[in-house]
Coordinates of C-alpha atoms in Angstrom, one line a residue:
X1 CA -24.8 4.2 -26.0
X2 CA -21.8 4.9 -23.8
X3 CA -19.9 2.1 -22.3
X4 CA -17.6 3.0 -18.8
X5 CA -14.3 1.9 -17.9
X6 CA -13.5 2.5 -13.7
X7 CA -9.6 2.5 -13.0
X8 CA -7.2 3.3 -10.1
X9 CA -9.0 1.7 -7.1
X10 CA -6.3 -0.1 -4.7
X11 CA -5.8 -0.4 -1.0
X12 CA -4.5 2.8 0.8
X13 CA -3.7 3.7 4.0
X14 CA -5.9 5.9 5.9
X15 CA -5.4 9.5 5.4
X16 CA -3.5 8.7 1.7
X17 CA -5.1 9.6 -1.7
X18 CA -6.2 7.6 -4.5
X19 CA -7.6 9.2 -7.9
X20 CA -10.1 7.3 -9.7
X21 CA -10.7 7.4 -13.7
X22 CA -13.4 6.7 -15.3
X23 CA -13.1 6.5 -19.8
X24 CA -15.9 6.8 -21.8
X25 CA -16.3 5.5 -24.9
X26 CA -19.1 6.2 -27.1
X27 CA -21.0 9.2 -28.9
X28 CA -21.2 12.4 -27.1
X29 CA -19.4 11.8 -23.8
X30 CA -19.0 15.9 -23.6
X31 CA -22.7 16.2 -23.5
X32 CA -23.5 13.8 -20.5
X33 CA -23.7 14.7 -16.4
X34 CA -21.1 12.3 -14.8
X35 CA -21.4 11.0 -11.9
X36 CA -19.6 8.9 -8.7
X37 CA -21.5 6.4 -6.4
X38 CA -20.3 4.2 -3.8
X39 CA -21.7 0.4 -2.6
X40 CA -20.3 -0.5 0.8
X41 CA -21.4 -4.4 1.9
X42 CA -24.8 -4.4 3.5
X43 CA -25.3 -1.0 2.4
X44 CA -27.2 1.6 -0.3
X45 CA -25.6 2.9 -3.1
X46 CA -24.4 6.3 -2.2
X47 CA -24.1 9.6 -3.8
X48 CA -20.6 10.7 -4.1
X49 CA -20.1 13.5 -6.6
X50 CA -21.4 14.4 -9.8
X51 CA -20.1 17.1 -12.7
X52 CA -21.8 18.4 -15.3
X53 CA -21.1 18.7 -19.1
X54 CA -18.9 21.2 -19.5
X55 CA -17.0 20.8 -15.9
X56 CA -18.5 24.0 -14.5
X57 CA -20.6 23.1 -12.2
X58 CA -19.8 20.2 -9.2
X59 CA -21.9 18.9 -6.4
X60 CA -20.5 16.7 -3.5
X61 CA -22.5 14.5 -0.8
X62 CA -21.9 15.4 2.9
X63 CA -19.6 12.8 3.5
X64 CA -16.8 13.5 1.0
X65 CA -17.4 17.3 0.6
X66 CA -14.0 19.3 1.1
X67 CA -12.1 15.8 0.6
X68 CA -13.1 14.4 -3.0
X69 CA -12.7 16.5 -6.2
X70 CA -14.5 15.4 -9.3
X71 CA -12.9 17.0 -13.1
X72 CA -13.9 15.9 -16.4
X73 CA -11.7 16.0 -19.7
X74 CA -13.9 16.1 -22.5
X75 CA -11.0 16.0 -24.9
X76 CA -9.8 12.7 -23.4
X77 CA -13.2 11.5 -22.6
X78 CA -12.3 10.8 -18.9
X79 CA -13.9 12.1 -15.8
X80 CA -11.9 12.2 -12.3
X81 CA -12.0 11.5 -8.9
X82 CA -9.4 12.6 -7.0
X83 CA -9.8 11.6 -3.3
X84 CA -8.0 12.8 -0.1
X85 CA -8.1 12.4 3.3
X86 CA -9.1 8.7 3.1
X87 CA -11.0 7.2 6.0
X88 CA -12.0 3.6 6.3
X89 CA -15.7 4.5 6.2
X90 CA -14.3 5.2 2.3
X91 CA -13.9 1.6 1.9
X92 CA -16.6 0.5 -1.1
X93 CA -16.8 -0.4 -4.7
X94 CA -16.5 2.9 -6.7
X95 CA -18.7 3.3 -9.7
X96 CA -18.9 5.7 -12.5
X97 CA -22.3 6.7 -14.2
X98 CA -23.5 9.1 -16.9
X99 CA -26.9 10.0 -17.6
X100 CA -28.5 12.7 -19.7
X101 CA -30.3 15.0 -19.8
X102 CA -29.8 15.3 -15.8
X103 CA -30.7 18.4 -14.1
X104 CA -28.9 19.6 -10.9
X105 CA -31.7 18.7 -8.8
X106 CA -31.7 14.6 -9.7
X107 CA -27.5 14.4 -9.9
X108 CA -27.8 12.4 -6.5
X109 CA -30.4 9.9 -7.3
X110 CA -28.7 6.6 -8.5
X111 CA -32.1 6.4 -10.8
X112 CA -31.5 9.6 -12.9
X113 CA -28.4 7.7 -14.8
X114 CA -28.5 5.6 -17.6
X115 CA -25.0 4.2 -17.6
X116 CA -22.7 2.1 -15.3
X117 CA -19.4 1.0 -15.1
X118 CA -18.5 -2.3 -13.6
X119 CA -16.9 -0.3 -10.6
X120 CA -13.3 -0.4 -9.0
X121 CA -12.7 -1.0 -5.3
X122 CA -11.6 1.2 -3.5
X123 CA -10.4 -0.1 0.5
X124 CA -8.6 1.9 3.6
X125 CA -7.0 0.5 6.0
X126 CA -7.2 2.2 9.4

């Protein structure tokens, strides 16, 4: 069982940063795939990044690529989303997720994890 803790979602001008956390507590946090969705109102969840276990490998969705950055810190049991370049079409409630055994080719599928956080919201302003 791992239980997931969002943090660090606010209001932000567009074009600022924000960088989400997301703790982990629980048994073998080092061995999961993380990953980062997005809700929007009236929308489908949406892939935003994922990692996987050891940090080595990333994988962005189209929107976000070259202005999100997900890390992990297995020692602290945290992974990271550091966000740039904010847009309003950013605006949405941020969640966390970690699933396992994940392989690279399900890390966008919402379906493929098997825990959730409660989400942080995250809103630009234009």
């Amino acid at each position: 069982q791992v239980q997931l803790v969002e943090s660090g979602g606010g209001l932000v001008q567009a074009g600022g940063s924000l960088r989400l956390s997301c703790a982990a507590s629980g048994r073998a946090f080092s061995t999961y795939t993380m990953g980062w969705f997005r809700q929007a109102p009236g929308k489908e969840r949406e892939f935003v990044a994922a990692i996987n276990w050891s940090g080595s490998r990333t994988y962005y969705g189209d929107s976000v690529k070259g202005r999100f950055t997900i890390s992990r810190d297995n020692a602290k049991n945290t992974v990271y989303l550091q966000m740039t370049g904010l847009k309003p079409e950013d605006t949405a409630v941020y969640y966390c997720a970690a699933g396992q055994p994940i392989t690279p080719r399900g890390w966008t599928g919402h379906g493929n994890y098997d825990y959730w956080g409660q989400g942080t919201q995250v809103t630009v302003s234009s």
